[in-house]
Amino acid sequence: MDKVSLLQKRKKQILDAGKGIRADINSLIDEDSFVELSCFSFSKNEFYGENAEGEGVVTGFATINDYPFYIVAQNAEVLSGGVSKANCEKILKCLNQAEKTSTPIIYILSSLGVQIGEGVNVLEGLASLILKASQLKGLIPQYLIVNGDVYGQIGVLAGLCDFTYFIDKKSSLCVNSPLVLSAKDGKNLNKFAVGGADGLQNSQIATFSVKNFAEIKNSVTAINELLAEPVIDSDEMNASLPALDKKADINTILSVFDKGSAIELGASYCQEIKCYFARIGGIATASVVFSGENGVELTAENVRKIKDFAELARCANLPYITFVNTLGIKCDLDTNNSLILKELGEYVTTLDCMDSAKISVVYGKAIGLGYTVFAAKSIGYDYSYAFANAKIALFDSVQGAEIEFSGNKNADLDKLQLKYSDENSDPINAAQGGYIDNIIQPSFIKQYLTASLQMLLK
């Protein structure tokens, strides 16, 4: 057989072995933009007695809405997407190229674990891959799509990536077989209840839950445009928001963001905390909104969500804004015996390491530690604003102060009544101490934020 015919035959074998994953790639990228790398990688798996065409992974680069991306896609049609050392080495080549060119990476994973018969070799390969993904964190954006079943150590990538997508009724991410995990607990759960986005709420791994690749493409495009173009022209810079004068809640606060620009991350867990990439006056920001109507009580779980988002904002060098309405730490035994103090400490460390602008807006309550960590100038916020009807105090109520000092016989309850009454908990006291830059009419908040962001841009 002549060399051209042989090439065509081998090419057909590779394409036939990866029809499904190539269709997924094509649904994500611009038409005819994919350039494959290491296409003819082959190795022999002695245990299965068959070739691993393309090492069970497709790598290359392409564009999405004209922006370049490197793509790593596991091919579950070859050895069940089993991970091998050669598989890891092929992925590493792609990651090294992405690092050299500062190009974002998209992982499309589908794997039932490591290939049997690889032994320690595959563990070394995985270690190299996981280390490289960790080293890229904060240097280039990393997106991960759970494209079916992802079991075993390769799932660690989901904990390292900036944005992780779960597809409804398709994605399952587990450290072991979901059947084994379910049986260990004496339960009979399907794989989605164990490893789907809803089943993994406590893990806080699912950044987005989507229906299909079309939604993923739209999401990746929106995020990439915001990160790639941090400042754009906007005709909303001086917009007034009169609805905020009537009521400040999660719905009216969202009007601060430029129309159509808000992207919520982690919507499926800790829903009292909302995290957004969005533009304000054309400027890309990372914003946390405390959405509880009467004030959010802090727990280890919701503080961890805020901390992880703040770290993402730091890595992306985005201005960081907190819209504060919190009662401080939740008062119960479970919270007291949780990781909340460690999470708060790590959050403060992240905040201190952040070089971008940090702005706080107290639109509801900032009580006790909730003020200290999320609004105080001394913790590192460049500007702190408060709505005229906000509440900033050590305690949320007279009753709270009385309970706190109930064991102190010298406490003057009449003075507590006066000090912590509503009339003395407005933000004017904090402003008089120089801790709040301005007390503002809520409808003008967007104008203040736009002006502040323009001054703080680097």
Short mmCIF file of C-alpha atoms in Angstrom, two decimals:
data_model
loop_
_atom_site.label_atom_id
_atom_site.label_comp_id
_atom_site.label_asym_id
_atom_site.label_seq_id
_atom_site.Cartn_x
_atom_site.Cartn_y
_atom_site.Cartn_z
CA MET A 1 0.00 0.00 0.00
CA ASP A 2 1.40 3.42 -0.93
CA LYS A 3 2.09 5.94 1.85
CA VAL A 4 -0.78 8.26 0.92
CA SER A 5 -3.30 5.44 1.01
CA LEU A 6 -1.84 4.24 4.31
CA LEU A 7 -2.16 7.74 5.74
CA GLN A 8 -5.79 7.94 4.61
CA LYS A 9 -6.53 4.55 6.16
CA ARG A 10 -4.99 5.49 9.49
CA LYS A 11 -6.74 8.84 9.44
CA LYS A 12 -10.07 7.12 8.88
CA GLN A 13 -9.43 4.75 11.78
CA ILE A 14 -8.79 7.68 14.09
CA LEU A 15 -11.85 9.61 12.89
CA ASP A 16 -14.08 6.54 13.16
CA ALA A 17 -12.86 5.95 16.72
CA GLY A 18 -13.79 9.49 17.77
CA LYS A 19 -16.94 10.47 15.91
CA GLY A 20 -18.86 11.29 19.07
CA ILE A 21 -16.26 13.46 20.76
CA ARG A 22 -15.45 15.28 17.53
CA ALA A 23 -19.12 16.10 17.12
CA ASP A 24 -19.09 17.56 20.64
CA ILE A 25 -16.01 19.64 19.84
CA ASN A 26 -17.59 20.93 16.63
CA SER A 27 -20.73 21.98 18.48
CA LEU A 28 -18.60 24.12 20.77
CA ILE A 29 -16.22 25.85 18.33
CA ASP A 30 -16.40 28.04 15.25
CA GLU A 31 -16.97 26.03 12.09
CA ASP A 32 -13.85 24.42 10.57
CA SER A 33 -11.56 26.09 13.11
CA PHE A 34 -10.21 23.00 14.88
CA VAL A 35 -6.57 22.09 14.31
CA GLU A 36 -5.69 18.73 15.89
CA LEU A 37 -2.40 18.05 17.64
CA SER A 38 -0.62 14.70 18.16
CA CYS A 39 -3.26 13.09 15.98
CA PHE A 40 -1.30 9.90 15.33
CA SER A 41 -0.42 9.04 18.91
CA PHE A 42 -0.81 5.30 19.40
CA SER A 43 0.12 2.86 22.12
CA LYS A 44 -0.72 -0.75 22.79
CA ASN A 45 -2.72 -1.73 25.85
CA GLU A 46 -1.59 -5.26 26.68
CA PHE A 47 -4.43 -5.89 29.10
CA TYR A 48 -7.15 -5.16 26.54
CA GLY A 49 -5.15 -6.35 23.53
CA GLU A 50 -6.11 -3.40 21.38
CA ASN A 51 -4.65 -0.12 20.16
CA ALA A 52 -5.53 3.15 21.86
CA GLU A 53 -6.19 5.27 18.79
CA GLY A 54 -5.11 8.81 19.55
CA GLU A 55 -4.49 7.68 23.14
CA GLY A 56 -8.21 8.03 23.84
CA VAL A 57 -7.95 11.81 23.87
CA VAL A 58 -8.31 14.49 21.19
CA THR A 59 -6.21 17.63 21.59
CA GLY A 60 -5.83 20.75 19.50
CA PHE A 61 -6.74 24.40 19.17
CA ALA A 62 -9.72 26.23 17.74
CA THR A 63 -11.66 29.46 18.00
CA ILE A 64 -14.93 30.22 19.75
CA ASN A 65 -16.51 33.43 18.53
CA ASP A 66 -13.09 34.23 17.00
CA TYR A 67 -11.23 33.86 20.32
CA PRO A 68 -8.55 31.12 20.48
CA PHE A 69 -8.75 28.16 22.87
CA TYR A 70 -6.80 24.96 23.38
CA ILE A 71 -9.04 21.91 23.71
CA VAL A 72 -8.45 18.62 25.53
CA ALA A 73 -11.25 16.10 24.93
CA GLN A 74 -11.30 12.57 26.28
CA ASN A 75 -12.67 10.03 23.85
CA ALA A 76 -14.82 7.57 25.79
CA GLU A 77 -15.09 5.40 22.67
CA VAL A 78 -11.46 4.30 23.12
CA LEU A 79 -10.89 2.08 26.16
CA SER A 80 -13.83 3.79 27.93
CA GLY A 81 -11.86 7.01 28.04
CA GLY A 82 -9.43 5.24 30.37
CA VAL A 83 -6.54 7.36 31.56
CA SER A 84 -3.02 6.13 30.73
CA LYS A 85 0.45 7.64 31.13
CA ALA A 86 0.59 8.24 27.37
CA ASN A 87 -2.85 9.86 27.61
CA CYS A 88 -1.55 12.24 30.28
CA GLU A 89 1.58 13.03 28.29
CA LYS A 90 -0.49 13.97 25.26
CA ILE A 91 -2.62 16.29 27.36
CA LEU A 92 0.50 17.81 28.92
CA LYS A 93 1.82 18.74 25.47
CA CYS A 94 -1.36 20.68 24.85
CA LEU A 95 -1.21 22.41 28.23
CA ASN A 96 2.39 23.45 27.67
CA GLN A 97 1.43 25.03 24.35
CA ALA A 98 -1.46 26.85 26.02
CA GLU A 99 0.92 28.19 28.65
CA LYS A 100 3.41 29.44 26.05
CA THR A 101 0.72 31.33 24.16
CA SER A 102 -1.36 32.40 27.21
CA THR A 103 -4.42 30.79 25.64
CA PRO A 104 -7.41 29.52 27.67
CA ILE A 105 -7.97 25.76 27.94
CA ILE A 106 -11.18 23.75 27.70
CA TYR A 107 -11.21 20.20 29.07
CA ILE A 108 -14.00 17.90 27.88
CA LEU A 109 -13.86 14.89 30.20
CA SER A 110 -15.46 11.47 30.00
CA SER A 111 -13.63 8.63 31.71
CA LEU A 112 -14.33 5.58 33.84
CA GLY A 113 -10.93 5.87 35.49
CA VAL A 114 -7.40 4.66 34.83
CA GLN A 115 -6.58 1.92 32.35
CA ILE A 116 -6.08 -1.41 34.06
CA GLY A 117 -2.57 -2.74 33.62
CA GLU A 118 -0.87 0.67 33.74
CA GLY A 119 0.18 0.33 37.38
CA VAL A 120 2.15 3.16 38.97
CA ASN A 121 2.99 4.59 35.54
CA VAL A 122 -0.44 6.13 35.16
CA LEU A 123 -0.29 7.57 38.69
CA GLU A 124 2.92 9.39 37.76
CA GLY A 125 1.25 10.63 34.59
CA LEU A 126 -1.74 11.91 36.54
CA ALA A 127 0.54 13.60 39.06
CA SER A 128 2.30 15.50 36.26
CA LEU A 129 -1.02 16.51 34.70
CA ILE A 130 -2.58 17.67 37.97
CA LEU A 131 0.55 19.66 38.86
CA LYS A 132 0.57 21.45 35.50
CA ALA A 133 -3.14 22.36 35.81
CA SER A 134 -2.40 23.74 39.27
CA GLN A 135 0.53 25.78 37.94
CA LEU A 136 -1.69 27.27 35.24
CA LYS A 137 -4.26 28.46 37.77
CA GLY A 138 -4.27 32.24 37.77
CA LEU A 139 -2.20 32.38 34.57
CA ILE A 140 -4.78 31.33 32.00
CA PRO A 141 -8.50 30.54 32.37
CA GLN A 142 -9.34 26.84 32.53
CA TYR A 143 -12.82 25.56 31.65
CA LEU A 144 -13.98 21.99 32.30
CA ILE A 145 -17.00 20.17 30.87
CA VAL A 146 -18.17 16.99 32.61
CA ASN A 147 -19.23 15.29 29.40
CA GLY A 148 -20.76 12.11 30.78
CA ASP A 149 -19.26 9.90 33.49
CA VAL A 150 -16.00 11.09 35.05
CA TYR A 151 -14.73 8.74 37.73
CA GLY A 152 -11.48 8.57 39.64
CA GLN A 153 -8.43 10.80 39.92
CA ILE A 154 -8.90 12.74 36.68
CA GLY A 155 -11.78 14.46 38.50
CA VAL A 156 -9.22 16.46 40.50
CA LEU A 157 -9.06 18.74 37.45
CA ALA A 158 -12.59 19.87 38.29
CA GLY A 159 -11.29 21.18 41.60
CA LEU A 160 -8.54 23.14 39.84
CA CYS A 161 -10.45 24.66 36.94
CA ASP A 162 -11.97 28.12 37.10
CA PHE A 163 -15.31 27.17 35.49
CA THR A 164 -16.90 23.70 35.55
CA TYR A 165 -19.98 22.78 33.51
CA PHE A 166 -22.43 19.99 34.33
CA ILE A 167 -24.88 18.90 31.62
CA ASP A 168 -28.36 17.94 32.82
CA LYS A 169 -29.02 14.18 32.78
CA LYS A 170 -25.56 13.52 31.36
CA SER A 171 -22.83 14.63 33.78
CA SER A 172 -21.71 12.53 36.73
CA LEU A 173 -18.48 13.28 38.60
CA CYS A 174 -17.43 10.82 41.30
CA VAL A 175 -14.23 9.88 43.11
CA ASN A 176 -15.26 6.24 42.68
CA SER A 177 -18.03 4.26 41.02
CA PRO A 178 -21.37 5.85 42.04
CA LEU A 179 -22.76 2.36 42.63
CA VAL A 180 -19.98 1.64 45.10
CA LEU A 181 -20.34 5.00 46.81
CA SER A 182 -24.10 4.59 47.13
CA ALA A 183 -23.83 1.02 48.41
CA LYS A 184 -21.24 2.01 51.01
CA ASP A 185 -23.90 4.24 52.57
CA GLY A 186 -26.56 1.56 52.28
CA LYS A 187 -28.45 3.50 49.63
CA ASN A 188 -29.63 2.84 46.09
CA LEU A 189 -29.04 6.11 44.28
CA ASN A 190 -28.59 6.68 40.57
CA LYS A 191 -25.36 8.22 39.30
CA PHE A 192 -26.84 11.71 38.96
CA ALA A 193 -28.01 11.75 42.58
CA VAL A 194 -24.44 10.86 43.57
CA GLY A 195 -22.34 12.82 41.09
CA GLY A 196 -24.63 15.26 39.29
CA ALA A 197 -24.69 19.00 39.96
CA ASP A 198 -27.43 18.61 42.58
CA GLY A 199 -25.73 15.62 44.18
CA LEU A 200 -22.49 17.58 44.59
CA GLN A 201 -23.87 20.76 46.14
CA ASN A 202 -21.64 20.47 49.20
CA SER A 203 -18.57 20.17 46.98
CA GLN A 204 -19.30 23.57 45.36
CA ILE A 205 -17.69 22.30 42.14
CA ALA A 206 -20.51 22.93 39.66
CA THR A 207 -20.05 26.49 38.43
CA PHE A 208 -22.79 26.07 35.84
CA SER A 209 -25.56 23.57 35.21
CA VAL A 210 -26.56 23.59 31.55
CA LYS A 211 -28.74 21.66 29.12
CA ASN A 212 -26.36 21.25 26.19
CA PHE A 213 -23.18 22.34 24.42
CA ALA A 214 -24.94 25.33 22.87
CA GLU A 215 -25.42 26.82 26.34
CA ILE A 216 -21.79 26.07 27.17
CA LYS A 217 -20.63 27.86 24.03
CA ASN A 218 -22.67 30.95 24.93
CA SER A 219 -21.36 30.92 28.48
CA VAL A 220 -17.71 30.46 27.51
CA THR A 221 -18.04 33.25 24.96
CA ALA A 222 -19.57 35.66 27.49
CA ILE A 223 -16.94 34.95 30.14
CA ASN A 224 -14.05 35.13 27.71
CA GLU A 225 -15.22 38.43 26.25
CA LEU A 226 -15.52 39.91 29.74
CA LEU A 227 -12.02 38.73 30.71
CA ALA A 228 -10.41 39.60 27.37
CA GLU A 229 -11.95 43.09 27.18
CA PRO A 230 -12.07 44.46 30.75
CA VAL A 231 -13.26 47.91 29.60
CA ILE A 232 -15.71 48.68 26.82
CA ASP A 233 -17.78 51.71 25.88
CA SER A 234 -21.09 51.97 27.69
CA ASP A 235 -24.00 54.40 27.61
CA GLU A 236 -25.09 53.33 31.11
CA MET A 237 -22.35 55.09 33.08
CA ASN A 238 -24.62 57.77 34.52
CA ALA A 239 -27.78 55.70 34.83
CA SER A 240 -30.07 56.45 37.76
CA LEU A 241 -31.91 53.53 39.40
CA PRO A 242 -35.01 54.94 41.14
CA ALA A 243 -36.33 51.46 42.03
CA LEU A 244 -33.53 51.19 44.61
CA ASP A 245 -34.96 54.16 46.52
CA LYS A 246 -38.19 52.20 47.05
CA LYS A 247 -36.67 48.83 47.91
CA ALA A 248 -33.16 47.43 47.86
CA ASP A 249 -33.21 43.67 47.33
CA ILE A 250 -31.56 41.12 45.05
CA ASN A 251 -33.77 42.08 42.10
CA THR A 252 -33.15 45.81 42.26
CA ILE A 253 -29.46 45.42 43.11
CA LEU A 254 -28.98 43.49 39.87
CA SER A 255 -30.02 46.61 37.97
CA VAL A 256 -26.65 48.08 38.94
CA PHE A 257 -25.05 45.82 36.32
CA ASP A 258 -25.08 46.81 32.66
CA LYS A 259 -28.01 45.22 30.85
CA GLY A 260 -27.36 41.68 29.72
CA SER A 261 -23.85 41.56 31.19
CA ALA A 262 -24.40 39.60 34.42
CA ILE A 263 -23.14 36.00 34.54
CA GLU A 264 -23.98 34.14 37.75
CA LEU A 265 -21.48 31.56 38.97
CA GLY A 266 -22.39 28.75 41.36
CA ALA A 267 -26.14 29.35 41.19
CA SER A 268 -26.98 25.80 42.36
CA TYR A 269 -25.54 26.08 45.88
CA CYS A 270 -25.60 28.55 48.80
CA GLN A 271 -28.25 30.55 46.97
CA GLU A 272 -28.32 33.24 49.65
CA ILE A 273 -24.96 34.32 48.21
CA LYS A 274 -24.95 35.43 44.58
CA CYS A 275 -21.66 35.69 42.67
CA TYR A 276 -21.51 37.54 39.35
CA PHE A 277 -19.15 38.49 36.60
CA ALA A 278 -20.74 41.65 35.20
CA ARG A 279 -19.99 45.07 33.78
CA ILE A 280 -20.70 48.34 35.55
CA GLY A 281 -20.41 51.33 33.26
CA GLY A 282 -18.62 49.12 30.75
CA ILE A 283 -16.03 47.95 33.31
CA ALA A 284 -15.75 44.22 34.02
CA THR A 285 -16.19 43.35 37.71
CA ALA A 286 -16.58 40.42 40.07
CA SER A 287 -19.42 41.09 42.50
CA VAL A 288 -20.83 39.30 45.54
CA VAL A 289 -24.43 40.06 46.50
CA PHE A 290 -25.85 38.98 49.88
CA SER A 291 -29.40 38.24 48.86
CA GLY A 292 -31.28 37.42 52.05
CA GLU A 293 -34.20 39.78 52.63
CA ASN A 294 -33.48 40.26 56.33
CA GLY A 295 -29.74 39.72 56.16
CA VAL A 296 -27.63 36.63 55.45
CA GLU A 297 -26.26 34.62 58.35
CA LEU A 298 -22.70 33.51 57.67
CA THR A 299 -21.87 29.79 57.62
CA ALA A 300 -18.76 27.86 56.66
CA GLU A 301 -20.42 26.89 53.38
CA ASN A 302 -21.46 30.33 52.17
CA VAL A 303 -18.21 31.96 53.32
CA ARG A 304 -16.32 29.31 51.35
CA LYS A 305 -18.34 30.22 48.27
CA ILE A 306 -17.41 33.88 48.72
CA LYS A 307 -13.75 33.02 49.39
CA ASP A 308 -13.43 30.86 46.27
CA PHE A 309 -15.07 33.55 44.15
CA ALA A 310 -12.77 36.22 45.59
CA GLU A 311 -9.79 34.02 44.67
CA LEU A 312 -11.13 33.74 41.12
CA ALA A 313 -11.51 37.53 40.99
CA ARG A 314 -7.92 37.88 42.23
CA CYS A 315 -6.59 35.50 39.58
CA ALA A 316 -8.57 37.29 36.85
CA ASN A 317 -7.45 40.70 38.19
CA LEU A 318 -11.04 41.94 38.22
CA PRO A 319 -12.31 44.75 40.49
CA TYR A 320 -14.09 43.12 43.44
CA ILE A 321 -17.35 44.51 44.85
CA THR A 322 -19.40 43.31 47.81
CA PHE A 323 -23.06 44.31 48.12
CA VAL A 324 -23.45 43.68 51.84
CA ASN A 325 -26.53 42.57 53.76
CA THR A 326 -25.39 40.24 56.52
CA LEU A 327 -26.15 39.61 60.17
CA GLY A 328 -22.72 38.18 60.89
CA ILE A 329 -21.97 34.61 61.93
CA LYS A 330 -24.97 32.33 62.38
CA CYS A 331 -25.58 31.65 66.06
CA ASP A 332 -25.93 27.90 66.47
CA LEU A 333 -23.85 24.91 67.60
CA ASP A 334 -23.30 23.51 64.10
CA THR A 335 -21.80 26.77 62.87
CA ASN A 336 -19.73 27.15 66.02
CA ASN A 337 -18.30 23.65 65.43
CA SER A 338 -17.57 24.20 61.75
CA LEU A 339 -14.77 25.54 59.57
CA ILE A 340 -16.25 29.04 59.48
CA LEU A 341 -13.39 30.77 61.30
CA LYS A 342 -10.81 29.13 59.04
CA GLU A 343 -12.84 30.05 55.96
CA LEU A 344 -13.13 33.66 57.13
CA GLY A 345 -9.39 33.77 57.84
CA GLU A 346 -8.57 32.44 54.38
CA TYR A 347 -10.97 34.94 52.82
CA VAL A 348 -9.16 37.82 54.51
CA THR A 349 -5.85 36.46 53.24
CA THR A 350 -7.25 36.32 49.69
CA LEU A 351 -8.55 39.86 50.02
CA ASP A 352 -5.16 41.08 51.21
CA CYS A 353 -3.41 39.46 48.22
CA MET A 354 -5.78 41.10 45.75
CA ASP A 355 -4.17 43.84 43.67
CA SER A 356 -7.33 44.98 41.90
CA ALA A 357 -9.85 47.50 43.22
CA LYS A 358 -11.99 46.48 46.21
CA ILE A 359 -15.27 48.29 46.87
CA SER A 360 -17.96 47.63 49.46
CA VAL A 361 -21.59 48.76 49.32
CA VAL A 362 -23.68 48.25 52.46
CA TYR A 363 -27.17 48.17 51.01
CA GLY A 364 -28.85 46.36 53.90
CA LYS A 365 -27.27 45.34 57.17
CA ALA A 366 -23.62 45.02 58.13
CA ILE A 367 -23.65 43.56 61.60
CA GLY A 368 -20.64 42.61 63.71
CA LEU A 369 -18.13 40.44 61.86
CA GLY A 370 -20.21 40.88 58.72
CA TYR A 371 -19.10 44.52 58.66
CA THR A 372 -15.53 43.77 59.73
CA VAL A 373 -14.82 41.30 56.93
CA PHE A 374 -17.02 42.52 54.08
CA ALA A 375 -17.13 46.30 54.47
CA ALA A 376 -14.43 47.67 56.77
CA LYS A 377 -11.89 50.06 55.29
CA SER A 378 -9.27 48.61 57.63
CA ILE A 379 -9.67 45.15 56.08
CA GLY A 380 -8.57 46.52 52.72
CA TYR A 381 -11.55 47.96 50.83
CA ASP A 382 -10.54 50.99 48.77
CA TYR A 383 -13.98 52.56 48.93
CA SER A 384 -16.89 51.82 51.24
CA TYR A 385 -20.35 53.16 50.56
CA ALA A 386 -23.63 52.75 52.43
CA PHE A 387 -27.22 53.35 51.45
CA ALA A 388 -28.96 55.99 53.53
CA ASN A 389 -31.30 53.37 54.99
CA ALA A 390 -28.56 50.79 55.70
CA LYS A 391 -27.77 49.53 59.17
CA ILE A 392 -24.22 49.24 60.51
CA ALA A 393 -23.84 48.09 64.11
CA LEU A 394 -22.16 45.69 66.50
CA PHE A 395 -25.49 43.94 67.08
CA ASP A 396 -28.63 43.63 64.99
CA SER A 397 -31.00 44.65 67.77
CA VAL A 398 -31.36 45.76 71.34
CA GLN A 399 -32.31 42.20 72.21
CA GLY A 400 -29.12 40.90 70.63
CA ALA A 401 -27.03 43.27 72.73
CA GLU A 402 -28.93 42.33 75.88
CA ILE A 403 -28.33 38.63 75.24
CA GLU A 404 -24.63 39.25 74.62
CA PHE A 405 -24.24 41.15 77.88
CA SER A 406 -26.75 39.20 79.95
CA GLY A 407 -23.98 37.66 82.04
CA ASN A 408 -22.45 41.03 82.86
CA LYS A 409 -24.04 42.42 86.02
CA ASN A 410 -22.49 45.82 85.36
CA ALA A 411 -24.12 46.19 81.95
CA ASP A 412 -26.47 49.17 81.80
CA LEU A 413 -29.41 47.86 79.80
CA ASP A 414 -30.89 51.35 79.45
CA LYS A 415 -27.71 52.52 77.72
CA LEU A 416 -27.75 49.42 75.52
CA GLN A 417 -31.35 50.23 74.61
CA LEU A 418 -30.26 53.69 73.49
CA LYS A 419 -27.03 52.66 71.74
CA TYR A 420 -28.52 49.83 69.67
CA SER A 421 -31.89 51.31 68.85
CA ASP A 422 -32.64 51.71 65.16
CA GLU A 423 -32.11 55.45 65.37
CA ASN A 424 -28.45 54.97 66.36
CA SER A 425 -27.61 52.14 63.95
CA ASP A 426 -27.71 54.09 60.72
CA PRO A 427 -24.42 54.44 58.80
CA ILE A 428 -23.82 58.05 59.86
CA ASN A 429 -21.86 56.89 62.90
CA ALA A 430 -19.48 54.88 60.75
CA ALA A 431 -19.17 57.78 58.33
CA GLN A 432 -18.32 60.18 61.16
CA GLY A 433 -15.42 57.91 62.07
CA GLY A 434 -14.13 58.05 58.49
CA TYR A 435 -14.92 54.40 57.86
CA ILE A 436 -17.63 54.96 55.23
CA ASP A 437 -16.61 57.15 52.30
CA ASN A 438 -20.12 58.29 51.53
CA ILE A 439 -23.72 57.70 52.51
CA ILE A 440 -25.69 57.83 49.31
CA GLN A 441 -29.18 57.86 47.94
CA PRO A 442 -29.57 54.30 46.57
CA SER A 443 -30.67 55.39 43.10
CA PHE A 444 -27.24 56.97 42.47
CA ILE A 445 -25.11 53.93 43.36
CA LYS A 446 -24.21 53.07 39.77
CA GLN A 447 -22.79 56.54 39.20
CA TYR A 448 -20.65 56.28 42.34
CA LEU A 449 -19.41 52.81 41.43
CA THR A 450 -18.56 53.77 37.85
CA ALA A 451 -16.60 56.81 39.01
CA SER A 452 -14.78 54.77 41.67
CA LEU A 453 -13.89 52.00 39.24
CA GLN A 454 -12.54 54.50 36.73
CA MET A 455 -10.29 56.02 39.40
CA LEU A 456 -9.02 52.62 40.58
CA LEU A 457 -8.36 51.03 37.21
CA LYS A 458 -4.73 50.04 36.69
#
